Coordinates of C-alpha atoms in Angstrom, one line a residue:
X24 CA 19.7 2.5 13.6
X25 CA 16.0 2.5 13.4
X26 CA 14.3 0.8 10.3
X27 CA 10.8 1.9 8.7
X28 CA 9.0 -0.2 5.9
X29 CA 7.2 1.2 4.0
X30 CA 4.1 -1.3 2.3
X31 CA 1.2 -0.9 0.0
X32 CA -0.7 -3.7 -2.5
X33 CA 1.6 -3.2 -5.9
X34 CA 4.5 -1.5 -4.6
X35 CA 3.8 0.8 -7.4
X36 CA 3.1 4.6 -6.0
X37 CA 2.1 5.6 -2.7
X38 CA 5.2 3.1 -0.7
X39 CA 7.6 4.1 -3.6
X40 CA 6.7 8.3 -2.6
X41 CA 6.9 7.4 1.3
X42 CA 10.7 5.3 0.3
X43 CA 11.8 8.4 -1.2
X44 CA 10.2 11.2 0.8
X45 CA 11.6 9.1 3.9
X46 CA 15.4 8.8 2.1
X47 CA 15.2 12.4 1.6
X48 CA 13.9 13.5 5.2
X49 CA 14.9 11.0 7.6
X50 CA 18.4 11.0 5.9
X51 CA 21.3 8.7 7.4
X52 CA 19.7 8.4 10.8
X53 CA 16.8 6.0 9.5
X54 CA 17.3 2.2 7.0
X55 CA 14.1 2.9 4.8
X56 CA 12.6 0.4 2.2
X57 CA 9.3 -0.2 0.8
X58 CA 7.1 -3.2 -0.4
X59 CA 4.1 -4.4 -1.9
X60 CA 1.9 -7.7 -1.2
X61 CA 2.5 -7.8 -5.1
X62 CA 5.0 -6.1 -7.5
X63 CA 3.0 -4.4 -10.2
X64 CA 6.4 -1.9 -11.0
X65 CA 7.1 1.8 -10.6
X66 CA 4.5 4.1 -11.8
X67 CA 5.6 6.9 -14.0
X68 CA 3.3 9.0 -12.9
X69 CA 4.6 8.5 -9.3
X70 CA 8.1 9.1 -10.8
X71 CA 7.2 12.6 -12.4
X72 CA 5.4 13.6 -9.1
X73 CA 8.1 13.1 -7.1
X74 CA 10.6 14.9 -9.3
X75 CA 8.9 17.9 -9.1
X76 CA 10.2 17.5 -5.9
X77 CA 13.4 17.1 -6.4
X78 CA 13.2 13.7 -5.5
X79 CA 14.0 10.9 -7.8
X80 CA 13.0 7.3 -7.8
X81 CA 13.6 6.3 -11.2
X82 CA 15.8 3.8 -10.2
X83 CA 13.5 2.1 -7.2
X84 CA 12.4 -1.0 -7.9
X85 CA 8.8 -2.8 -7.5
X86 CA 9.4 -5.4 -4.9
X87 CA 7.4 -7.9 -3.0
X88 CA 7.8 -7.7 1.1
X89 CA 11.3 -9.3 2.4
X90 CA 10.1 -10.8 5.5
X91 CA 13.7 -10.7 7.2
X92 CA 13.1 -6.8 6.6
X93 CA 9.9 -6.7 7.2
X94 CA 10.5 -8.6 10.9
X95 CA 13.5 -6.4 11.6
X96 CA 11.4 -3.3 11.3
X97 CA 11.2 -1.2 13.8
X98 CA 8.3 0.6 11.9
X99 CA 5.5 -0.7 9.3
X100 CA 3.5 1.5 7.9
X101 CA 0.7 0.4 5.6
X102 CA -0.8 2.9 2.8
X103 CA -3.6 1.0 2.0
X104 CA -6.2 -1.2 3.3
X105 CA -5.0 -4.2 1.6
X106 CA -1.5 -4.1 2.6
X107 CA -3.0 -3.8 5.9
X108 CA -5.4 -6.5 5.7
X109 CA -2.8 -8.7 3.9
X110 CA 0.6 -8.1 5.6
X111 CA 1.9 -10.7 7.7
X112 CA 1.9 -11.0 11.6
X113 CA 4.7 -9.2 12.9
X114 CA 5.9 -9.2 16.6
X115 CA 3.9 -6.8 19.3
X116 CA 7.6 -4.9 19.7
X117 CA 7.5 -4.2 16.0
X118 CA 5.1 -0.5 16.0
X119 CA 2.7 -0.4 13.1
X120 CA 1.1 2.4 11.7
X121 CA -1.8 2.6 8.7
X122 CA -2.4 5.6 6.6
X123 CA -5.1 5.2 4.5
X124 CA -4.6 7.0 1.5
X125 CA -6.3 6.8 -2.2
X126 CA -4.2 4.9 -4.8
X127 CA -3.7 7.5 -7.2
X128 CA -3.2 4.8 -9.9
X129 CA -6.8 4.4 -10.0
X130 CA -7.1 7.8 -11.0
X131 CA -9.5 8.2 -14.0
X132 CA -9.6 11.5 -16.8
X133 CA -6.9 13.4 -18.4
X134 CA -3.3 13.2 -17.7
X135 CA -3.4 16.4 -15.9
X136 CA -6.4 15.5 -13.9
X137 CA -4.3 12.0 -12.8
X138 CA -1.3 13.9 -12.0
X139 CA -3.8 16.3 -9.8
X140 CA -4.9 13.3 -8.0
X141 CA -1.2 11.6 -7.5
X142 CA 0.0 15.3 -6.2
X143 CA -2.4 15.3 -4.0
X144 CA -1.6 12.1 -2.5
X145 CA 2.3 12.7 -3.3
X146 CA 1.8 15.9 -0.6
X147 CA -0.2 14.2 1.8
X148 CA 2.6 11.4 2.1
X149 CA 5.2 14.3 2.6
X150 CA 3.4 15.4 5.6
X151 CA 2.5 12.2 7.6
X152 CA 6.9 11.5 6.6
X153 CA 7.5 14.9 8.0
X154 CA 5.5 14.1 10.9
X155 CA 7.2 11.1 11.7
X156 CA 10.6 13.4 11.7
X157 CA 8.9 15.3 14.5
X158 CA 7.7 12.6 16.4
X159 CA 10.9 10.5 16.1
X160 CA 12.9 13.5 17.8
X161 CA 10.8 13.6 20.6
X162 CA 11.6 9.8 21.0
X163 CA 8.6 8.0 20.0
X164 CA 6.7 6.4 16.8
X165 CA 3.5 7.8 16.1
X166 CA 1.2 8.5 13.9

């Protein structure tokens, strides 16, 4: 069974939305976890974006990166410069991918203009997991 990790600095938003979008897309077929180079813990924000979804990650957990998982991967997938920059070496046969993508929780104004911002980012993590779905039935890793 293939295994994706999902990583980012804090382990807060954007890895927590790929975890869940990736549970909820690439179903039974795929083991799916996510990590930070830090915990910082679950953003509600990111919680409340993804439930309008229909997705709930209320329960996830901020963690810090497992290395057995992490080496064990068949995919890593960064979601932001740090976690690139930062995340250890892993082995050439291990494929990595790096979407950059703006950490919502930076996001400054009103509630509703921060919730704009992490929808926006929320949607643009669905389609790169969506992508990966299409890819991964045509037998490859891309991104």
């Amino acid at each position: 069974m293939p295994q994706i990790y999902f990583l980012c600095t804090g382990n807060s938003c954007r890895s927590q939305m790929a975890e869940g979008f990736a549970k909820a897309i690439l179903g039974s077929q795929w083991r799916v976890a996510s990590a930070g180079i830090e915990a910082h813990g679950l953003n509600p924000l990111a919680v409340q974006v993804m439930a309008e979804k229909g997705i709930d990650i209320s329960h996830n957990q901020s963690k810090m990166i497992d290395d057995n998982y992490l080496f064990s991967s068949d995919l890593v997938v960064t979601l932001c410069g740090d976690a690139r920059d930062r995340c250890p070496i892993t082995p050439p046969q291990i494929k990595r991918l790096h979407w950059p993508l703006a950490d919502p929780a930076q996001a400054q104004g009103t509630e509703a203009q921060k919730l704009t911002v992490f929808r926006t980012v929320r949607d643009e993590i669905e389609k790169r997991v969506e992508a990966l779905v299409r890819v991964d039935e045509g037998s490859r890793v891309d991104g």
